[in-house]
Short mmCIF file of C-alpha atoms and ligand atoms in Angstrom, two decimals:
data_model
loop_
_atom_site.label_atom_id
_atom_site.label_comp_id
_atom_site.label_asym_id
_atom_site.label_seq_id
_atom_site.Cartn_x
_atom_site.Cartn_y
_atom_site.Cartn_z
CA UNK A 18 30.52 62.66 3.22
CA UNK A 19 27.17 61.78 1.88
CA UNK A 20 26.50 58.28 0.70
CA UNK A 21 25.15 57.95 -2.75
CA UNK A 22 23.31 54.68 -3.37
CA UNK A 23 24.51 53.32 -6.57
CA UNK A 24 21.94 51.33 -8.56
CA UNK A 25 24.02 48.16 -8.26
CA UNK A 26 24.01 48.22 -4.44
CA UNK A 27 20.30 48.97 -4.37
CA UNK A 28 19.50 46.10 -6.65
CA UNK A 29 21.73 43.69 -4.66
CA UNK A 30 20.09 44.73 -1.40
CA UNK A 31 16.71 44.40 -3.02
CA UNK A 32 17.55 40.92 -4.19
CA UNK A 33 18.66 39.91 -0.69
CA UNK A 34 15.44 41.23 0.85
CA UNK A 35 13.44 39.43 -1.83
CA UNK A 36 15.35 36.18 -1.24
CA UNK A 37 14.92 36.28 2.52
CA UNK A 38 11.21 37.04 2.15
CA UNK A 39 10.84 33.95 0.03
CA UNK A 40 12.88 31.51 2.07
CA UNK A 41 12.85 32.69 5.66
CA UNK A 42 10.09 30.24 6.49
CA UNK A 43 11.98 27.15 5.32
CA UNK A 44 11.74 24.28 7.78
CA UNK A 45 14.27 21.88 9.19
CA UNK A 46 16.76 19.85 7.23
CA UNK A 47 17.87 17.21 9.67
CA UNK A 48 21.57 17.16 10.46
CA UNK A 49 21.36 13.54 11.59
CA UNK A 50 24.56 11.79 10.54
CA UNK A 51 24.30 8.32 9.12
CA UNK A 52 26.66 6.04 7.29
CA UNK A 53 26.11 6.07 3.56
CA UNK A 54 26.75 2.39 3.10
CA UNK A 55 25.54 0.78 -0.06
CA UNK A 56 22.06 -0.62 0.18
CA UNK A 57 22.10 -4.20 -1.06
CA UNK A 58 19.45 -6.85 -1.42
CA UNK A 59 19.42 -9.82 0.89
CA UNK A 60 20.66 -12.94 -0.95
CA UNK A 61 18.03 -15.49 -1.90
CA UNK A 62 19.28 -17.96 0.70
CA UNK A 63 18.54 -15.49 3.53
CA UNK A 64 16.33 -16.83 6.29
CA UNK A 65 13.59 -14.28 5.58
CA UNK A 66 13.12 -15.85 2.16
CA UNK A 67 12.85 -19.43 3.40
CA UNK A 68 10.04 -21.42 1.81
CA UNK A 69 7.61 -22.99 4.29
CA UNK A 70 8.12 -26.73 4.79
CA UNK A 71 5.87 -29.32 3.22
CA UNK A 72 4.69 -30.25 -0.24
CA UNK A 73 2.87 -27.40 -1.97
CA UNK A 74 2.74 -25.37 1.24
CA UNK A 75 1.10 -21.93 0.85
CA UNK A 76 3.64 -19.11 0.76
CA UNK A 77 3.73 -15.34 0.23
CA UNK A 78 0.53 -14.98 2.23
CA UNK A 79 -0.97 -11.49 2.28
CA UNK A 80 -4.30 -9.90 3.12
CA UNK A 81 -6.01 -6.65 2.25
CA UNK A 82 -9.41 -5.17 2.98
CA UNK A 83 -11.98 -6.82 0.72
CA UNK A 84 -14.86 -4.32 0.71
CA UNK A 85 -15.57 -0.66 1.28
CA UNK A 86 -16.29 -0.75 5.01
CA UNK A 87 -14.04 -3.39 6.58
CA UNK A 88 -16.30 -6.45 6.77
CA UNK A 89 -14.37 -8.46 4.20
CA UNK A 90 -10.76 -9.53 3.77
CA UNK A 91 -9.02 -10.73 0.62
CA UNK A 92 -6.62 -13.57 1.44
CA UNK A 93 -3.91 -14.27 -1.14
CA UNK A 94 -1.17 -16.87 -1.31
CA UNK A 95 0.96 -18.83 -3.76
CA UNK A 96 1.48 -22.56 -4.16
CA UNK A 97 4.47 -23.71 -6.18
CA UNK A 98 4.09 -27.39 -7.04
CA UNK A 99 0.44 -27.62 -8.09
CA UNK A 100 -2.71 -25.49 -7.86
CA UNK A 101 -3.92 -27.24 -4.73
CA UNK A 102 -7.03 -26.23 -2.86
CA UNK A 103 -8.47 -22.74 -3.34
CA UNK A 104 -10.49 -23.07 -0.13
CA UNK A 105 -10.05 -20.92 2.93
CA UNK A 106 -11.34 -22.30 6.22
CA UNK A 107 -11.91 -19.51 8.74
CA UNK A 108 -13.49 -18.98 12.11
CA UNK A 109 -13.81 -16.21 14.62
CA UNK A 110 -11.91 -16.45 17.88
CA UNK A 111 -15.02 -17.01 19.99
CA UNK A 112 -16.90 -19.28 17.60
CA UNK A 113 -16.96 -23.06 17.53
CA UNK A 114 -18.16 -23.26 13.92
CA UNK A 115 -15.96 -22.97 10.87
CA UNK A 116 -16.76 -21.26 7.57
CA UNK A 117 -15.32 -21.96 4.17
CA UNK A 118 -14.86 -19.77 1.12
CA UNK A 119 -13.72 -20.62 -2.37
CA UNK A 120 -11.23 -18.42 -4.15
CA UNK A 121 -9.74 -18.18 -7.60
CA UNK A 122 -6.39 -19.35 -8.94
CA UNK A 123 -4.40 -17.45 -11.52
CA UNK A 124 -0.98 -17.72 -13.11
CA UNK A 125 1.06 -15.59 -15.47
CA UNK A 126 4.22 -15.74 -17.48
CA UNK A 127 6.80 -12.99 -17.75
CA UNK A 128 9.57 -13.41 -20.32
CA UNK A 129 11.19 -16.71 -19.27
CA UNK A 130 9.44 -16.89 -15.89
CA UNK A 131 6.27 -18.80 -15.05
CA UNK A 132 4.55 -17.93 -11.82
CA UNK A 133 3.34 -20.34 -9.18
CA UNK A 134 -0.37 -20.75 -8.62
CA UNK A 135 -1.64 -17.48 -7.18
CA UNK A 136 -4.73 -17.75 -5.00
CA UNK A 137 -7.16 -14.97 -4.06
CA UNK A 138 -10.16 -15.51 -1.83
CA UNK A 139 -12.43 -12.81 -0.43
CA UNK A 140 -13.84 -13.61 3.01
CA UNK A 141 -17.09 -11.65 3.26
CA UNK A 142 -19.76 -10.95 5.88
CA UNK A 143 -17.20 -10.74 8.66
CA UNK A 144 -17.95 -9.06 11.96
CA UNK A 145 -16.19 -5.83 12.79
CA UNK A 146 -13.49 -5.73 15.44
CA UNK A 147 -13.18 -9.50 15.60
CA UNK A 148 -10.18 -11.81 15.52
CA UNK A 149 -10.39 -14.46 12.83
CA UNK A 150 -8.19 -17.46 12.18
CA UNK A 151 -7.80 -18.71 8.64
CA UNK A 152 -6.35 -21.92 7.28
CA UNK A 153 -5.09 -22.36 3.72
CA UNK A 154 -3.40 -25.14 1.77
CA UNK A 155 -6.02 -27.58 2.97
CA UNK A 156 -5.06 -30.73 1.06
CA UNK A 157 -1.36 -30.71 1.73
CA UNK A 158 0.78 -28.67 4.11
CA UNK A 159 -1.88 -26.39 5.52
CA UNK A 160 -0.95 -23.22 7.40
CA UNK A 161 -3.02 -21.13 9.80
CA UNK A 162 -2.81 -17.37 10.31
CA UNK A 163 -5.04 -14.74 11.93
CA UNK A 164 -6.16 -11.14 11.57
CA UNK A 165 -8.45 -8.72 13.37
CA UNK A 166 -11.11 -6.88 11.39
CA UNK A 167 -11.30 -3.11 11.84
CA UNK A 168 -13.90 -1.58 14.14
CA UNK A 169 -17.20 -0.25 12.74
CA UNK A 170 -17.09 3.01 10.82
CA UNK A 171 -17.67 5.99 13.07
CA UNK A 172 -16.48 9.56 13.55
CA UNK A 173 -14.61 9.07 16.82
CA UNK A 174 -13.33 5.54 16.31
CA UNK A 175 -9.59 5.48 17.02
CA UNK A 176 -7.33 3.58 14.65
CA UNK A 177 -3.60 3.24 14.10
CA UNK A 178 -2.08 3.06 10.64
CA UNK A 179 1.46 2.13 9.71
CA UNK A 180 3.05 3.92 6.77
CA UNK A 181 5.67 2.22 4.65
CA UNK A 182 6.86 2.93 1.12
CA UNK A 183 9.39 1.78 -1.45
CA UNK A 184 10.27 -1.19 0.71
CA UNK A 185 12.18 -3.56 -1.53
CA UNK A 186 14.08 -6.49 -0.03
CA UNK A 187 17.44 -5.18 1.12
CA UNK A 188 18.98 -5.60 4.56
CA UNK A 189 17.62 -2.12 5.30
CA UNK A 190 14.12 -3.19 4.19
CA UNK A 191 14.28 -5.92 6.79
CA UNK A 192 15.27 -3.40 9.47
CA UNK A 193 12.39 -1.11 8.46
CA UNK A 194 9.85 -3.91 8.70
CA UNK A 195 11.26 -5.01 12.05
CA UNK A 196 11.09 -1.47 13.41
CA UNK A 197 7.47 -1.21 12.28
CA UNK A 198 6.65 -4.50 14.00
CA UNK A 199 8.52 -3.52 17.18
CA UNK A 200 7.16 0.02 17.42
CA UNK A 201 5.35 0.21 20.78
CA UNK A 202 2.53 2.02 19.01
CA UNK A 203 1.05 -0.91 17.15
CA UNK A 204 -0.15 -0.28 13.60
CA UNK A 205 -3.21 -2.29 12.66
CA UNK A 206 -3.14 -1.71 8.92
CA UNK A 207 -0.31 -0.63 6.65
CA UNK A 208 -0.90 2.12 4.13
CA UNK A 209 1.71 1.14 1.56
CA UNK A 210 2.53 3.96 -0.85
CA UNK A 211 3.95 1.85 -3.68
CA UNK A 212 7.13 0.21 -5.03
CA UNK A 213 7.06 -3.26 -3.59
CA UNK A 214 9.70 -5.76 -4.68
CA UNK A 215 12.03 -3.96 -7.10
CA UNK A 216 12.22 -7.17 -9.11
CA UNK A 217 12.42 -4.97 -12.20
CA UNK A 218 15.93 -3.89 -11.19
CA UNK A 219 17.12 -7.43 -11.90
CA UNK A 220 18.03 -8.76 -15.36
CA UNK A 221 14.87 -9.65 -17.27
CA UNK A 222 12.80 -8.33 -14.32
CA UNK A 223 13.62 -11.57 -12.54
CA UNK A 224 10.19 -12.37 -11.11
CA UNK A 225 11.60 -14.77 -8.54
CA UNK A 226 12.26 -11.52 -6.66
CA UNK A 227 8.49 -10.97 -6.56
CA UNK A 228 8.25 -14.38 -4.89
CA UNK A 229 11.05 -13.69 -2.43
CA UNK A 230 9.48 -10.35 -1.47
CA UNK A 231 6.21 -12.12 -0.78
CA UNK A 232 7.96 -14.53 1.57
CA UNK A 233 9.94 -11.75 3.25
CA UNK A 234 6.89 -9.58 4.03
CA UNK A 235 4.58 -12.44 4.97
CA UNK A 236 5.36 -12.06 8.66
CA UNK A 237 3.37 -8.81 8.52
CA UNK A 238 1.18 -9.05 5.42
CA UNK A 239 -0.42 -12.35 6.51
CA UNK A 240 -1.57 -10.87 9.81
CA UNK A 241 -2.72 -7.36 9.02
CA UNK A 242 -4.08 -5.74 5.86
CA UNK A 243 -1.72 -3.82 3.66
CA UNK A 244 -3.48 -1.22 1.51
CA UNK A 245 -1.72 -1.19 -1.84
CA UNK A 246 -0.77 1.75 -4.05
CA UNK A 247 0.79 1.10 -7.46
CA UNK A 248 4.29 2.54 -7.95
CA UNK A 249 6.57 2.73 -10.96
CA UNK A 250 8.35 -0.47 -9.90
CA UNK A 251 5.01 -2.25 -10.28
CA UNK A 252 4.81 -1.29 -13.98
CA UNK A 253 7.15 -4.02 -15.32
CA UNK A 254 6.70 -2.55 -18.78
CA UNK A 255 9.48 -4.08 -20.91
CA UNK A 256 8.77 -4.21 -24.63
CA UNK A 257 12.36 -5.36 -25.20
CA UNK A 258 11.34 -8.56 -23.40
CA UNK A 259 8.02 -8.74 -25.19
CA UNK A 260 6.24 -7.61 -22.01
CA UNK A 261 3.89 -4.78 -22.87
CA UNK A 262 1.10 -5.26 -20.35
CA UNK A 263 1.75 -2.68 -17.62
CA UNK A 264 1.43 -3.89 -14.03
CA UNK A 265 1.21 -7.54 -15.10
CA UNK A 266 2.95 -9.23 -12.12
CA UNK A 267 1.42 -6.72 -9.68
CA UNK A 268 -2.18 -7.20 -10.75
CA UNK A 269 -1.86 -10.96 -10.73
CA UNK A 270 -0.37 -11.00 -7.26
CA UNK A 271 -2.12 -8.16 -5.43
CA UNK A 272 -5.85 -7.67 -5.52
CA UNK A 273 -7.73 -4.65 -4.18
CA UNK A 274 -11.50 -4.06 -3.72
CA UNK A 275 -11.73 -1.36 -6.40
CA UNK A 276 -15.22 -2.30 -7.56
CA UNK A 277 -16.59 -1.63 -4.06
CA UNK A 278 -15.90 2.06 -4.64
CA UNK A 279 -17.30 2.03 -8.19
CA UNK A 280 -13.85 2.31 -9.66
CA UNK A 281 -13.16 0.72 -13.02
CA UNK A 282 -9.52 0.00 -12.28
CA UNK A 283 -7.49 -1.57 -9.47
CA UNK A 284 -5.10 1.39 -9.59
CA UNK A 285 -7.49 3.90 -8.03
CA UNK A 286 -10.07 3.11 -5.38
CA UNK A 287 -11.23 3.98 -1.89
CA UNK A 288 -11.93 2.23 1.39
CA UNK A 289 -13.23 3.29 4.77
CA UNK A 290 -11.51 2.14 7.97
CA UNK A 291 -12.78 3.26 11.38
CA UNK A 292 -12.89 7.08 11.19
CA UNK A 293 -10.80 7.36 8.03
CA UNK A 294 -11.71 7.57 4.35
CA UNK A 295 -8.77 6.50 2.25
CA UNK A 296 -8.44 7.33 -1.43
CA UNK A 297 -5.73 5.56 -3.40
CA UNK A 298 -4.64 7.20 -6.65
CA UNK A 299 -2.38 6.07 -9.48
CA UNK A 300 0.54 8.25 -10.50
CA UNK A 301 1.09 5.94 -13.49
CA UNK A 302 -2.38 5.92 -14.99
CA UNK A 303 -3.90 8.80 -16.91
CA UNK A 304 -5.42 11.42 -14.62
CA UNK A 305 -6.06 14.38 -16.93
CA UNK A 306 -9.56 15.72 -17.49
CA UNK A 307 -11.97 13.18 -19.04
CA UNK A 308 -9.81 10.20 -18.10
CA UNK A 309 -11.42 7.42 -16.04
CA UNK A 310 -9.34 8.25 -12.97
CA UNK A 311 -10.23 11.95 -13.14
CA UNK A 312 -13.93 11.21 -13.60
CA UNK A 313 -13.89 8.73 -10.72
CA UNK A 314 -12.18 11.11 -8.30
CA UNK A 315 -14.51 13.94 -9.28
CA UNK A 316 -17.47 11.78 -8.28
CA UNK A 317 -15.71 10.22 -5.31
CA UNK A 318 -14.70 13.27 -3.29
CA UNK A 319 -18.28 14.58 -2.79
CA UNK A 320 -19.25 11.14 -1.45
CA UNK A 321 -16.99 11.50 1.58
CA UNK A 322 -19.20 12.17 4.61
CA UNK A 323 -16.94 13.79 7.19
CA UNK A 324 -19.57 13.32 9.90
CA UNK A 325 -19.06 9.57 9.36
CA UNK A 326 -15.34 9.49 8.45
CA UNK A 327 -13.73 12.77 9.58
CA UNK A 328 -10.26 11.83 8.34
CA UNK A 329 -9.72 12.13 4.59
CA UNK A 330 -6.44 10.53 3.52
CA UNK A 331 -5.06 10.36 -0.02
CA UNK A 332 -2.30 8.02 -1.16
CA UNK A 333 -0.21 8.51 -4.30
CA UNK A 334 3.12 7.04 -5.24
CA UNK A 335 4.71 10.22 -6.60
CA UNK A 336 4.74 13.13 -4.12
CA UNK A 337 3.03 16.34 -5.21
CA UNK A 338 5.47 18.39 -3.12
CA UNK A 339 9.08 17.25 -2.93
CA UNK A 340 12.18 19.32 -2.22
CA UNK A 341 14.69 16.57 -2.94
CA UNK A 342 16.54 16.65 -6.24
CA UNK A 343 15.60 13.02 -6.76
CA UNK A 344 12.28 12.92 -8.68
CA UNK A 345 11.99 16.70 -8.35
CA UNK A 346 8.66 17.93 -9.76
CA UNK A 347 7.62 14.53 -11.12
CA UNK A 348 4.31 15.00 -9.30
CA UNK A 349 3.75 18.48 -10.67
CA UNK A 350 1.21 17.59 -13.34
CA UNK A 351 -0.94 15.65 -10.86
CA UNK A 352 -0.61 18.52 -8.39
CA UNK A 353 -1.88 21.00 -10.96
CA UNK A 354 -4.87 18.81 -11.75
CA UNK A 355 -5.90 17.50 -8.30
CA UNK A 356 -4.66 20.04 -5.76
CA UNK A 357 -7.68 22.37 -6.11
CA UNK A 358 -9.92 19.43 -5.16
CA UNK A 359 -7.71 18.46 -2.21
CA UNK A 360 -8.13 22.00 -0.86
CA UNK A 361 -11.83 22.26 -1.70
CA UNK A 362 -12.59 18.99 0.06
CA UNK A 363 -10.14 19.65 2.91
CA UNK A 364 -8.01 16.53 2.57
CA UNK A 365 -6.15 16.04 5.85
CA UNK A 366 -3.00 14.42 4.52
CA UNK A 367 -1.50 13.08 1.30
CA UNK A 368 0.96 10.24 1.78
CA UNK A 369 3.40 9.42 -1.01
CA UNK A 370 6.59 7.47 -1.65
CA UNK A 371 8.92 7.34 -4.66
CA UNK A 372 11.57 9.64 -3.15
CA UNK A 373 13.75 7.48 -0.92
CA UNK A 374 13.68 9.78 2.06
CA UNK A 375 11.27 11.40 4.50
CA UNK A 376 9.67 14.81 4.15
CA UNK A 377 6.74 16.61 5.78
CA UNK A 378 5.33 19.86 4.44
CA UNK A 379 3.47 22.75 5.97
CA UNK A 380 -0.21 23.20 5.14
CA UNK A 381 0.28 24.92 1.83
CA UNK A 382 -1.40 25.22 -1.53
CA UNK A 383 -0.42 26.59 -4.88
CA UNK A 384 -3.69 26.85 -6.71
CA UNK A 385 -3.82 30.59 -7.35
CA UNK A 386 -1.56 30.51 -10.37
CA UNK A 387 -3.26 30.98 -13.70
CA UNK A 388 -0.20 31.50 -15.94
CA UNK A 389 -0.68 35.26 -16.31
CA UNK A 390 -0.84 36.38 -12.67
CA UNK A 391 2.62 35.25 -11.46
CA UNK A 392 1.16 33.84 -8.21
CA UNK A 393 3.22 30.72 -8.53
CA UNK A 394 4.58 30.32 -5.00
CA UNK A 395 2.95 28.02 -2.46
CA UNK A 396 1.10 29.89 0.28
CA UNK A 397 0.03 28.78 3.75
CA UNK A 398 -3.48 27.44 3.49
CA UNK A 399 -5.59 26.16 6.37
CA UNK A 400 -7.70 24.03 4.06
CA UNK A 401 -4.77 22.35 2.35
CA UNK A 402 -3.40 18.92 3.23
CA UNK A 403 -0.05 18.16 4.78
CA UNK A 404 2.06 16.24 2.25
CA UNK A 405 4.21 13.49 3.68
CA UNK A 406 6.81 11.55 1.70
CA UNK A 407 7.55 8.20 3.27
CA UNK A 408 9.48 6.49 0.46
CA UNK A 409 12.27 5.51 2.83
CA UNK A 410 11.52 1.80 3.23
CA UNK A 411 15.03 0.75 2.28
CA UNK A 412 15.18 -0.64 -1.26
CA UNK A 413 18.38 -1.41 -3.14
CA UNK A 414 18.43 1.90 -5.01
CA UNK A 415 19.62 3.66 -1.85
CA UNK A 416 18.75 6.95 -0.17
CA UNK A 417 17.93 10.24 -1.86
CA UNK A 418 20.54 12.34 -0.12
CA UNK A 419 20.65 15.34 -2.47
CA UNK A 420 18.22 18.11 -1.60
CA UNK A 421 17.32 21.37 -3.28
CA UNK A 422 18.82 24.32 -1.41
CA UNK A 423 17.77 26.39 0.33
CA UNK A 424 14.96 24.38 1.87
CA UNK A 425 11.76 25.86 0.46
CA UNK A 426 9.22 27.40 2.80
CA UNK A 427 6.68 24.65 2.16
CA UNK A 428 9.03 21.97 3.52
CA UNK A 429 8.67 21.65 7.30
CA UNK A 430 11.07 18.76 7.91
CA UNK A 431 13.19 16.54 5.70
CA UNK A 432 15.74 13.84 6.30
CA UNK A 433 17.28 11.15 4.13
CA UNK A 434 17.13 8.14 6.45
CA UNK A 435 15.34 4.84 6.22
CA UNK A 436 12.29 4.40 8.41
CA UNK A 437 8.53 4.16 8.71
CA UNK A 438 5.73 6.29 10.13
CA UNK A 439 2.66 5.83 12.28
CA UNK A 440 -0.61 7.77 12.01
CA UNK A 441 -2.45 7.30 15.29
CA UNK A 442 -6.00 8.63 14.99
CA UNK A 443 -7.42 9.48 18.42
CA UNK A 444 -10.88 10.87 17.62
CA UNK A 445 -12.55 13.17 15.09
CA UNK A 446 -10.28 16.12 15.86
CA UNK A 447 -6.85 14.75 16.75
CA UNK A 448 -4.33 12.37 15.24
CA UNK A 449 -0.66 11.95 16.06
CA UNK A 450 1.86 11.42 13.30
CA UNK A 451 5.32 10.11 14.08
CA UNK A 452 8.26 9.17 11.91
CA UNK A 453 10.80 6.62 13.10
CA UNK A 454 14.25 6.28 11.59
CA UNK A 455 15.85 2.86 11.57
CA UNK A 456 19.00 3.91 13.43
CA UNK A 457 17.03 4.75 16.59
CA UNK A 458 15.46 2.53 19.23
CA UNK A 459 12.00 1.24 18.50
CA UNK A 460 10.24 3.82 20.68
CA UNK A 461 12.16 6.85 19.42
CA UNK A 462 10.35 9.47 17.34
CA UNK A 463 12.53 11.43 14.92
CA UNK A 464 9.77 13.73 13.66
CA UNK A 465 6.19 14.20 14.77
CA UNK A 466 3.20 16.46 14.60
CA UNK A 467 -0.36 16.60 15.83
CA UNK A 468 -2.91 16.59 13.08
CA UNK A 469 -5.97 18.73 13.72
CA UNK A 470 -8.78 17.56 11.51
CA UNK A 471 -9.51 19.87 8.57
CA UNK A 472 -13.26 19.46 8.82
CA UNK A 473 -13.77 19.42 12.60
CA UNK A 474 -10.88 21.54 13.85
CA UNK A 475 -9.92 23.87 11.07
CA UNK A 476 -8.36 26.76 12.98
CA UNK A 477 -4.84 25.76 13.83
CA UNK A 478 -2.47 27.26 11.30
CA UNK A 479 1.07 27.63 12.70
CA UNK A 480 0.17 25.41 15.66
CA UNK A 481 0.30 22.04 14.04
CA UNK A 482 3.88 20.99 14.63
FE1 FE2 B 29 9.00 4.92 -7.20
#
């Protein structure tokens, strides 16, 4: 008996072939089993929130790079009882002489909350690769901390970054920070991809939760620079409370060296560290053509000299590629606008947060689509960045456990667990990325890949993971 192909069977078979052609390359969705316990904030009487002893003692101490090349450090802290001294006394480890610098003091109000006295002081003309001690709170209960400046800029200078996002102040946040601190590969600077305290989840955006977060994170932020990216939980836009100045608590508390990169706003800027050029962008500021952010980035990208800083890293809060249902396609408009530049300038990696999970993509781009040509699927692209979502710091909103199915081809690995990542730059061609989930031991790597530099080693497609 001859078989006659009915049109229905043909079209079903055709659909199956089409489907498998589209999705056969999908990566790994981790089957790791974790308990879905509720993520709750640590109560205010937790030990991690303890105020330092002594009258007007400095608290919430944090530092960030204070210039474009790593020879300055902005030191920030809060005093509660009175303004106190705005002086920082600092000295290098092998020096017998002390230096002093004068900072500024600012305060703000938010609804029924009045901040403490927020100090910012930029220590400039520092030596590279040098350990400095610094003392603050001079007149009353002074406290001393230390940091090490990054090495000089150079193409083969190794450097280790920590990656943390959406941290918050839950019990899980504390585990994430501990795992970062205890990781045997020691991060020297944290690239923080936004969403800090989640104070805005409290009634009236209870800003005491900004203070408690500052005390919680001090054990890391006082000793190594955290590079800040603004997230949606930094907006604190609440017209119902009479608060219409976006980013008000954030900008008062966290300063960044945006003017050093000729930016006009603290929400987008760049810095150089060792062999890396880091560009921080704002998902919550205008970025369309003719906007200040767009104009800045257009001028900024050609300035990157890959023979000086081979590694080009971009930070955004909202991921441009995300296969979770949570915040699905929220980064699409920025992707459409900036992705062609990321490919043209061979950005190595884009780190983002926002989605409370981990995801790593293939090297893909989707810049061929022009509305009429139907080329709207991502394709493998040697010049495109890897996109990594690291929004799994552990905040009270919980994990993003719902994923789009099937896993799209652009997604190489995804898992909804809390954790942090490390980017360990070895030289101009190689860097090792590792992701560490909180349930594992400190040395365990749950996902990893070797990065081969886009400018110096751009011939590795399919061999990168
Ligand atoms: Fe977010």
